[in-house]
Coordinates of C-alpha atoms and ligand atoms in Angstrom, one line a residue:
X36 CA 59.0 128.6 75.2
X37 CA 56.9 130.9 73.3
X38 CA 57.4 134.6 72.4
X39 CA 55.2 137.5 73.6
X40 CA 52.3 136.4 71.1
X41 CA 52.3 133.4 72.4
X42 CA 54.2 131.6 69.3
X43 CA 56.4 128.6 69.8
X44 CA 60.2 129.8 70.2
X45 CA 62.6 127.7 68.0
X46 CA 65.8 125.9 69.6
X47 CA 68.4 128.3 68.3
X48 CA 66.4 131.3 69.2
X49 CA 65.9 130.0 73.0
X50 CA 69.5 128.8 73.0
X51 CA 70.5 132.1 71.6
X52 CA 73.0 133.5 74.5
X53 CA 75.0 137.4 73.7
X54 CA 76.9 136.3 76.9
X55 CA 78.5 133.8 75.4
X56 CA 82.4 133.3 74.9
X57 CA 81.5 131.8 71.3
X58 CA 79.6 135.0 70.7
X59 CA 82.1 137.4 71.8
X60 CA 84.5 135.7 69.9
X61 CA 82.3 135.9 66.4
X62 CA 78.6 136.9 66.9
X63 CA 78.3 137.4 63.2
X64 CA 79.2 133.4 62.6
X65 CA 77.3 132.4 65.7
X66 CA 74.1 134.3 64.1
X67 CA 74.4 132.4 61.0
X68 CA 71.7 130.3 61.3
X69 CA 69.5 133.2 62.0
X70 CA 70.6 134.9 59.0
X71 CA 69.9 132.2 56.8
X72 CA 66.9 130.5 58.7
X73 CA 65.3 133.0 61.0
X74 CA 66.7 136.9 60.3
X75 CA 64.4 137.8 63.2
X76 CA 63.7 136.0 66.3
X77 CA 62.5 136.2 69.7
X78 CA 65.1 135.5 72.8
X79 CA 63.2 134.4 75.7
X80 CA 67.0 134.6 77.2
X81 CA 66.8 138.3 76.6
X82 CA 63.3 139.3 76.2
X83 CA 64.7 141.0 73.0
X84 CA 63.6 140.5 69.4
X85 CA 67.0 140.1 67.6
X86 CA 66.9 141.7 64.1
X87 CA 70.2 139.9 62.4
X88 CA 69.8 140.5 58.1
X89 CA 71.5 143.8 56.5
X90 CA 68.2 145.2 55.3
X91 CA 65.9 144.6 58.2
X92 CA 68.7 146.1 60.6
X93 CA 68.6 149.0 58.3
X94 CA 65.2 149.4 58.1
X95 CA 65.0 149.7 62.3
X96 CA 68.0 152.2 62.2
X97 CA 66.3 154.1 59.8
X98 CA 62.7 154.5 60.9
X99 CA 63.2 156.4 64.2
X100 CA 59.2 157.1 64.7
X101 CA 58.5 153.3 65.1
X102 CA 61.7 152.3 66.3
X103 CA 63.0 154.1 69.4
X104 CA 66.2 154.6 70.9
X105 CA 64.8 154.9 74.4
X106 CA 66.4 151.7 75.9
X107 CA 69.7 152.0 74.0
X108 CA 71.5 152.7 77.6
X109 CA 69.0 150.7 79.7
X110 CA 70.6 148.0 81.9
X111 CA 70.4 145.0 80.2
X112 CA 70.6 142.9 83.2
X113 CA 68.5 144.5 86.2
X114 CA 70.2 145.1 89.2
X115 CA 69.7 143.8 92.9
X116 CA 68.0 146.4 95.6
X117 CA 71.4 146.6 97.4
X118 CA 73.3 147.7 94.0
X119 CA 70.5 150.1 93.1
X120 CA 70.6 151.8 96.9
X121 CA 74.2 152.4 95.6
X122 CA 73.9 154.1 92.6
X123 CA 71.2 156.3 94.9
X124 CA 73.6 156.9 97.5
X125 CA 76.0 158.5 94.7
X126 CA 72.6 160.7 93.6
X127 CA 73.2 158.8 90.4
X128 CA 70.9 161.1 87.6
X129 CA 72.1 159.4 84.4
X130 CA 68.9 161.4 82.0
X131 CA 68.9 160.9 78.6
X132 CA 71.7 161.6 76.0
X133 CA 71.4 162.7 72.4
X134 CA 72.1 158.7 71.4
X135 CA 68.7 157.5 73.6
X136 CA 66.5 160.6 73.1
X137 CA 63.3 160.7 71.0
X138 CA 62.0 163.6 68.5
X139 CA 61.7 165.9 68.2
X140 CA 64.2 167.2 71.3
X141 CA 67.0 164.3 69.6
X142 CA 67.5 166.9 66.5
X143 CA 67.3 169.9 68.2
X144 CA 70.0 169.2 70.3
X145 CA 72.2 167.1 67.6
X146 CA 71.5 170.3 65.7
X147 CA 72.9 172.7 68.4
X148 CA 76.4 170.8 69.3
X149 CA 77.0 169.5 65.5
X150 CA 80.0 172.2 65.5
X151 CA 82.7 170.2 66.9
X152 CA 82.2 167.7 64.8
X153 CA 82.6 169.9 61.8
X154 CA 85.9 168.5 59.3
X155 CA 87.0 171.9 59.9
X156 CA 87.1 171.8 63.8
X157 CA 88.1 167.4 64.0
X158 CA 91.6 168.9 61.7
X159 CA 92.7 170.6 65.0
X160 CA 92.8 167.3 67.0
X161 CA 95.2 165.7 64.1
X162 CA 98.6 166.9 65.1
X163 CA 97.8 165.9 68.5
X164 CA 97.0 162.3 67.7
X165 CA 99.9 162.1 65.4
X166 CA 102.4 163.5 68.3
X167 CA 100.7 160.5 71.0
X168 CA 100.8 157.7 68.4
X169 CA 104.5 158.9 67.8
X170 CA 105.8 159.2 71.6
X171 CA 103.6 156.2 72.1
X172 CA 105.2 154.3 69.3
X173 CA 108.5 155.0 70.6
X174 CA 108.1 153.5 73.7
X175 CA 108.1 150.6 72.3
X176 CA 109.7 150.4 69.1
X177 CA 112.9 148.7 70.7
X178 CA 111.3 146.3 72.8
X179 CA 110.5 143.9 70.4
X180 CA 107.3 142.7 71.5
X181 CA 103.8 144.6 72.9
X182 CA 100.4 144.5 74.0
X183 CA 99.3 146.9 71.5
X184 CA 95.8 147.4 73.9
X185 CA 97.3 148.3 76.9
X186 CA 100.6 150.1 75.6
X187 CA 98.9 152.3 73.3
X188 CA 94.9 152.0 72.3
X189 CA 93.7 152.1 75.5
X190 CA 95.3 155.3 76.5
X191 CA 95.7 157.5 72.6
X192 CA 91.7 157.2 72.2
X193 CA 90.7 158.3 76.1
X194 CA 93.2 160.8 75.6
X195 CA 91.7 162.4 72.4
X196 CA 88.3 161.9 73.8
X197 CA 89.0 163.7 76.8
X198 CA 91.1 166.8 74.8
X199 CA 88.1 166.5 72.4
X200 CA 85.6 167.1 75.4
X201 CA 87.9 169.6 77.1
X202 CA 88.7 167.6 79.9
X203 CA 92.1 167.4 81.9
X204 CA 94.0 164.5 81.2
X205 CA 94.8 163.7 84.8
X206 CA 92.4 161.4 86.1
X207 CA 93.2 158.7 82.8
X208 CA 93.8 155.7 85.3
X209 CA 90.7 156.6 87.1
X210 CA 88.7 156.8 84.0
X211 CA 89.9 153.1 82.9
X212 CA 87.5 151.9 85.5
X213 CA 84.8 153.9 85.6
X214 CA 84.0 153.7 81.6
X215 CA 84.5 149.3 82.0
X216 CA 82.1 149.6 84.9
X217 CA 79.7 152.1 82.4
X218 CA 79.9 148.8 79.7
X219 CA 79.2 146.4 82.1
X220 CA 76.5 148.3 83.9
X221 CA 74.8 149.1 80.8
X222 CA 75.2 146.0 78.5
X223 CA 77.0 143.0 80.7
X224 CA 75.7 140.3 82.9
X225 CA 77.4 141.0 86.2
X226 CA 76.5 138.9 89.2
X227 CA 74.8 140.2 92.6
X228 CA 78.5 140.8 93.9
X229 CA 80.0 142.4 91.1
X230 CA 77.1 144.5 90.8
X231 CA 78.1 146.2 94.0
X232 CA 80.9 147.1 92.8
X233 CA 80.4 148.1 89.7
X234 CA 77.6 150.3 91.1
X235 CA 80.2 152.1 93.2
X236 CA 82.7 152.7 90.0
X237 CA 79.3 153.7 88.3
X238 CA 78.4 156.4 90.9
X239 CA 82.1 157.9 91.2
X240 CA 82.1 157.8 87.8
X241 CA 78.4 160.2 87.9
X242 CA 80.1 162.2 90.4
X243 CA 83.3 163.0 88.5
X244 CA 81.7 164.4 85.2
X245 CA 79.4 166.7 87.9
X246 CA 82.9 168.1 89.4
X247 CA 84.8 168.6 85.7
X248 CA 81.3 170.1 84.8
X249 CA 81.6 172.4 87.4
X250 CA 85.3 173.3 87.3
X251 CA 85.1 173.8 83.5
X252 CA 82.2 176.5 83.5
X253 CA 84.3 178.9 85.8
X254 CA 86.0 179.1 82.0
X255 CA 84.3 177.6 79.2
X256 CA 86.7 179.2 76.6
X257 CA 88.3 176.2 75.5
X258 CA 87.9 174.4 71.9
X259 CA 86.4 171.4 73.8
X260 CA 82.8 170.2 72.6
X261 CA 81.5 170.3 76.8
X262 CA 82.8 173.8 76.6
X263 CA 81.0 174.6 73.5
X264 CA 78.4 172.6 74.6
X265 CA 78.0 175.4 78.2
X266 CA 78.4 178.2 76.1
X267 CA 75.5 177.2 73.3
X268 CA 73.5 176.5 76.9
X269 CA 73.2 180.7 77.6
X270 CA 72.0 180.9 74.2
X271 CA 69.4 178.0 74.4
X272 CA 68.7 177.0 77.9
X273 CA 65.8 175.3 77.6
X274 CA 67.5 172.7 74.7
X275 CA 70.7 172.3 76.4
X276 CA 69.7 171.7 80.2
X277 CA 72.0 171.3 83.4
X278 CA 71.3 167.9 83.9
X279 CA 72.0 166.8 79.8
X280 CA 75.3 168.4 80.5
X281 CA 75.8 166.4 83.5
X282 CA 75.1 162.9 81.6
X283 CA 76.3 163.9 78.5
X284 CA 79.6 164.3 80.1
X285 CA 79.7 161.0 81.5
X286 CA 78.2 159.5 77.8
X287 CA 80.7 161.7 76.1
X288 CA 83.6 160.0 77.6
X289 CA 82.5 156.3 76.9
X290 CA 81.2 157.0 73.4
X291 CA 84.6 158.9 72.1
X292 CA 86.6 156.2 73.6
X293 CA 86.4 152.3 74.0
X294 CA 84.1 152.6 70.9
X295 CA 87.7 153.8 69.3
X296 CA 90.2 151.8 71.3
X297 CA 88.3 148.6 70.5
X298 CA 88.2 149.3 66.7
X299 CA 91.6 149.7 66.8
X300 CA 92.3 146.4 68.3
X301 CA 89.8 144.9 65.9
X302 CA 91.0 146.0 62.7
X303 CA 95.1 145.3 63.9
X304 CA 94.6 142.0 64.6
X305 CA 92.4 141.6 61.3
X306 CA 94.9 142.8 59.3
X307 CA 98.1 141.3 60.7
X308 CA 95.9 137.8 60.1
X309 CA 95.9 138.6 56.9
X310 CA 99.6 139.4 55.6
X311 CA 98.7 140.1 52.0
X312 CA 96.4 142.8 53.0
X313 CA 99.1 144.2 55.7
X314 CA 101.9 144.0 53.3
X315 CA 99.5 146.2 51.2
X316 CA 99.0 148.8 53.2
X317 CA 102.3 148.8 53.9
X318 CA 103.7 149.3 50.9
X319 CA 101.3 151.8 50.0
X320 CA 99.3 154.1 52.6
X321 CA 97.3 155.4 50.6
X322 CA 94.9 152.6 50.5
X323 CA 94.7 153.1 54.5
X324 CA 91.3 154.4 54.6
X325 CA 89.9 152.4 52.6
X326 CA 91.1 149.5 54.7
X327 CA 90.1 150.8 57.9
X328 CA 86.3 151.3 56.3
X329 CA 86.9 147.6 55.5
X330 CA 88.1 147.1 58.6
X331 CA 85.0 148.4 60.6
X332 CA 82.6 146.3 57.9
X333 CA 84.7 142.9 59.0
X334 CA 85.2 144.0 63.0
X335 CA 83.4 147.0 64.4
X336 CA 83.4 148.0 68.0
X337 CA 79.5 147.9 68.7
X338 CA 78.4 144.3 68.0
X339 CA 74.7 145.3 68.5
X340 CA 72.3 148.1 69.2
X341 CA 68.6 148.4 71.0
X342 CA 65.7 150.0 70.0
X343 CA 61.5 149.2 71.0
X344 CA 58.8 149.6 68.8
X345 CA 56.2 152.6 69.6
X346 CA 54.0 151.0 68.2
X347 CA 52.8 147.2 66.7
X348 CA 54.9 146.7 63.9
X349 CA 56.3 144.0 61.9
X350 CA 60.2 143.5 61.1
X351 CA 61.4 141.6 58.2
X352 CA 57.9 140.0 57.9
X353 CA 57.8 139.1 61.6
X354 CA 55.1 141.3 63.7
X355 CA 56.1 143.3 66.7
X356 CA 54.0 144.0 69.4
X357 CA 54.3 147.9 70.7
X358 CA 56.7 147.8 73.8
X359 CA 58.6 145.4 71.5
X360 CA 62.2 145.5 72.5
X361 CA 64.5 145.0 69.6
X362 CA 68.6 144.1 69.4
X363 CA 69.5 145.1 66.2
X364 CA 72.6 143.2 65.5
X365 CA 74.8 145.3 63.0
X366 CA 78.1 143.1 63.2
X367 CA 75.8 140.6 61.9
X368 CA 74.2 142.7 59.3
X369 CA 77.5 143.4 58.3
X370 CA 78.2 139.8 57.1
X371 CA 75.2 139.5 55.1
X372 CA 75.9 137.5 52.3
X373 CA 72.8 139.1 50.3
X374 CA 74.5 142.4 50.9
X375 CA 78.0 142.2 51.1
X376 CA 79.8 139.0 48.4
X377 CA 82.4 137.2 50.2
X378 CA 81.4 139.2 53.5
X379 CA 83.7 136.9 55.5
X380 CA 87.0 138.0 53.8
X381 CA 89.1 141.4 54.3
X382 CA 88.9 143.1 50.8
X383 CA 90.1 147.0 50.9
X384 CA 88.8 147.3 47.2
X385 CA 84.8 146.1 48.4
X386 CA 82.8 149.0 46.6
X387 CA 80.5 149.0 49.0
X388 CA 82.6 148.6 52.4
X389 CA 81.5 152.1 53.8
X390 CA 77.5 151.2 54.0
X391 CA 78.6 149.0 56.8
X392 CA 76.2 149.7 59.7
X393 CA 79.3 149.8 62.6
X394 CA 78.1 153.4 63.0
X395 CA 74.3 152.9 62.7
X396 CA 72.2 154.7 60.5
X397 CA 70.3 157.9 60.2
X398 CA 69.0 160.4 62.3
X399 CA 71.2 159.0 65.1
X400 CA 74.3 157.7 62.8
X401 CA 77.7 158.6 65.2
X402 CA 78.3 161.8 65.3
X403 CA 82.0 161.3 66.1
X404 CA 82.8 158.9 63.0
X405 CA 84.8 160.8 61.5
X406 CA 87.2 161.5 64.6
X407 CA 87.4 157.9 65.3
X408 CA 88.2 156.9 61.7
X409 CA 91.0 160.2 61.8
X410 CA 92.0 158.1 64.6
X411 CA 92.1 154.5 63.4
X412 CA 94.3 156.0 60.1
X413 CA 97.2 157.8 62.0
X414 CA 97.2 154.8 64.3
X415 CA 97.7 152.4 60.9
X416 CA 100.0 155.1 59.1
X417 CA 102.7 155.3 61.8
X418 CA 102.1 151.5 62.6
X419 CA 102.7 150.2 59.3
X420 CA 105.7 153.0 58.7
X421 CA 107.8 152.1 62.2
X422 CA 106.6 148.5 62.7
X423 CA 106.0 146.8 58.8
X424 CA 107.4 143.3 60.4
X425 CA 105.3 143.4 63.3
X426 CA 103.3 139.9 63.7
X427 CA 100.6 138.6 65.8
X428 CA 101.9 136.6 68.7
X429 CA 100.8 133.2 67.7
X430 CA 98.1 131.0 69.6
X431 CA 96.8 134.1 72.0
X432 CA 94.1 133.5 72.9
X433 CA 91.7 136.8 73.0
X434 CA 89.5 137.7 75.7
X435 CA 86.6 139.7 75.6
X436 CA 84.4 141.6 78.4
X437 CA 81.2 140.2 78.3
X438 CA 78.3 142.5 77.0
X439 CA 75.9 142.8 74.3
X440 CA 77.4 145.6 72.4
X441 CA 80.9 146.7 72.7
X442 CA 83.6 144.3 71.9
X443 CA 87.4 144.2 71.2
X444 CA 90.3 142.3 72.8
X445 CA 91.6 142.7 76.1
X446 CA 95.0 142.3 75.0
X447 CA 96.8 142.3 71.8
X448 CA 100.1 140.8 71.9
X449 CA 102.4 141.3 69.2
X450 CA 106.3 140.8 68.2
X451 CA 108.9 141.9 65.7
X452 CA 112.8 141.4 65.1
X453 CA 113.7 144.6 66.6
X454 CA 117.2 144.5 63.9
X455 CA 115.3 144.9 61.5
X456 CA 113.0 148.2 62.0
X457 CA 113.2 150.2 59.2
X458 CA 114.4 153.7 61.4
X459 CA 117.5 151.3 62.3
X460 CA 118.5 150.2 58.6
X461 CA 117.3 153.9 57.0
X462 CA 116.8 156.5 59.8
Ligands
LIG291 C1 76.3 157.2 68.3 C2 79.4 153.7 67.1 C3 83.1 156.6 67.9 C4 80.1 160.0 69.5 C5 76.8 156.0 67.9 C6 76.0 154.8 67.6 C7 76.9 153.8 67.2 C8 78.2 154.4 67.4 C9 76.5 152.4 66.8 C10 74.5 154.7 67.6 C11 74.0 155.1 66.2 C12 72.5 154.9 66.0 O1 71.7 154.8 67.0 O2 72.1 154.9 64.8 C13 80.7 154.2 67.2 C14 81.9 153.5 66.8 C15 82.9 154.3 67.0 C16 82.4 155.5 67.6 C17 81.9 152.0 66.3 C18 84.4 154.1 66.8 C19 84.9 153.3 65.9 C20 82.6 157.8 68.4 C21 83.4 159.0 68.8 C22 82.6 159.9 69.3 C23 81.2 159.4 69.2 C24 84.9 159.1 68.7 C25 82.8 161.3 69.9 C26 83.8 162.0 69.7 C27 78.8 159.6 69.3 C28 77.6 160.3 69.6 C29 76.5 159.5 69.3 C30 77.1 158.3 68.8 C31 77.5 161.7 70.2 C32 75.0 159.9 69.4 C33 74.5 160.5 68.1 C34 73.0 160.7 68.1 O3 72.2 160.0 68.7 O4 72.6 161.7 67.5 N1 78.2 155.7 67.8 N2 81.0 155.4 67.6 N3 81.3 158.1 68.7 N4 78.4 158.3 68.8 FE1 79.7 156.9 68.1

């Protein structure tokens, strides 16, 4: 194998496979070599270059003029004619979304729908996560054993994510599908058959944001960002357009929610592996945030992002040609040992935990970081207050959906002596 400049390929990089059940499991130890050896590679696998040290990931994030974000929502694996006539049956328009657009229209419309993202405006959606965690909590709390994924961080995060979009709540079983179809449409490796399917789920999915589009601008009133979003459009049609309501709708629901969900997952069963750092928390909430930060270093929800060079570049001392596509693998920059000492272990004290690239970096970093870490701490604070003795059911084995950039459990089973919650002995 050679790469695109006609350079020999070496054996890790041609056996290097995102698809793989060892890499869902732990793509930062399974790019180990490449860290050490070969921090960036071609994949003739992927066609991708894959970017895997803490300062050349950086780097990418942070030079938007080379690097663009054009292909960050391209299929990863092409689809067949039949799946394609699908999507085109279901008029699928998917256009591009603040996270895949280029300068200088990216800023101008990041600049128009900041609001809801303000500190200000993300304090209104606290009482309402506290209030699901709780009832959700309760549902539970007597049982004695859960799948924390499907009993409670599945459903809390979609929730939020539709009342922070505006959107009724009723379609949430619906929704499960459509946004697993969006992942493995965008970033899996579905087969010919599966692709049908998924292409069906995909198009419903297009379909459904157009109607809640159109229902909600009879009255955009609401404190939802898509309503805020329709009423900036009178003021600035031609930055906000009808069809970059339509997709951002459908992208709005994905990025507020499995990102969140799978965090969630991530960081639970990270810290109830590690019982010092649970008790910790326990005893003392306080040091919550910080652990969550610590958290999304260790296990964040988006293993690895895309970009492609405008123009011929060079990478870590590797040249790119233009066209270049690049997977910039953050979970992987994240356990950098030339950045981060010890970046293997959980330590809530790490001074420099929050420069973790979970969220990528600059002019595109995720706007909704803040929600989703509001989130991830009311989820720990009521977990660690109601459930302190919870423990990891042992020898599960965890499942992962297949893709190249989200990633989080499919399940996370769990277990406590129900005699001994706390509400029971001091209520
Ligand atoms: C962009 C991760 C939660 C909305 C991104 C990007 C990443 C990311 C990696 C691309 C950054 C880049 O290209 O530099 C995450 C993770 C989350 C999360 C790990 C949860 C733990 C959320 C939530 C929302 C949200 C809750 C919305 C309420 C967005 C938006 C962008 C974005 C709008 C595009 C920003 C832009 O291109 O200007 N996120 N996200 N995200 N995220 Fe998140």
């Amino acid at each position: 194998f050679t790469d695109p400049k006609g350079c020999p390929v070496s054996s890790d990089a041609e056996a290097f496979d995102p698809f793989a059940a060892s890499y869902q499991a732990d793509p930062a130890e399974v790019l180990r070599w490449s860290r050490d050896d070969e921090p960036v590679f071609f994949s003739p696998k992927l066609g991708y270059w894959v970017v895997t040290r803490y300062e050349d990931v950086k780097a990418v994030f942070r030079d938007n003029r080379v690097f663009s974000p054009a292909n960050a929502l391209e299929k990863i694996t092409p689809f067949s004619s039949e799946a394609d006539a699908i999507l085109k049956q279901h008029n699928y328009g998917m256009a591009r979304t603040l996270v895949n657009e280029d300068e200088p229209a990216h800023l101008e419309r990041r600049r128009a729908l900041m609001f809801s993202f303000s500190p200000e405006e993300l304090l209104h959606h606290e009482p309402m996560v506290r209030r699901l965690t709780r009832e959700y909590v309760d549902r539970f709390v007597n049982k004695g054993s859960a799948d924390l994924v499907n009993e409670m961080l599945w459903e809390i995060p979609l929730t939020v994510a539709l009342h922070f979009l505006g959107v009724p709540e009723e379609d949430m079983g619906k929704l499960r599908e459509y946004s697993i179809a969006h992942t493995v449409n965008t970033w899996g490796r579905p087969t010919p058959d599966q692709q049908l399917k998924v292409a069906d789920s995909v198009g419903k999915f297009w379909n459904y944001a157009g109607k809640v589009l159109e229902k909600m601008r009879e009255d955009p009133s609401g404190n939802g960002w898509m309503e805020y979003a329709i009423r900036r459009q009178k003021e600035l049609p031609e930055v906000i357009t009808d069809s970059y309501l339509h997709s951002m709708m459908m992208a709005g629901i994905v990025a507020a929610h499995e990102t969140t969900a799978h965090a969630t997952a991530n960081a639970l069963r990270l810290l109830l592996e590690d019982k010092m750092t649970w008790d910790r928390i326990c005893q003392d909430a306080s040091l919550i945030p910080q652990a969550v930060e610590e958290c999304l270093r260790h296990s964040g929800s988006i293993v690895a992002w895309r970009r492609v060079a405008l123009e011929d570049t060079e990478v870590g001392g590797v040249s790119i040609p233009k066209g270049g596509k690049l997977l910039i693998v953050n979970s992987s920059a994240n356990h950098d040992e030339r950045y981060f000492e010890d970046p293997d272990s959980i330590d809530i004290f790490r001074d420099n935990a929050s420069e973790h690239l979970s969220f990528g970096y600059g002019s595109h970093q995720c706007l909704g970081k803040n929600l989703a870490r509001m989130e991830m701490c009311i989820f720990l604070e009521e977990l660690t207050k109601r459930l302190p003795h919870m423990q990891l059911v042992p020898d599960q084995d965890f499942k992962y959906l297949p893709n190249i950039a989200f990633r989080g459990p499919e399940n996370l089973f769990v277990e406590w002596d129900v005699s001994l919650n706390p509400e029971k002995t001091n209520p």
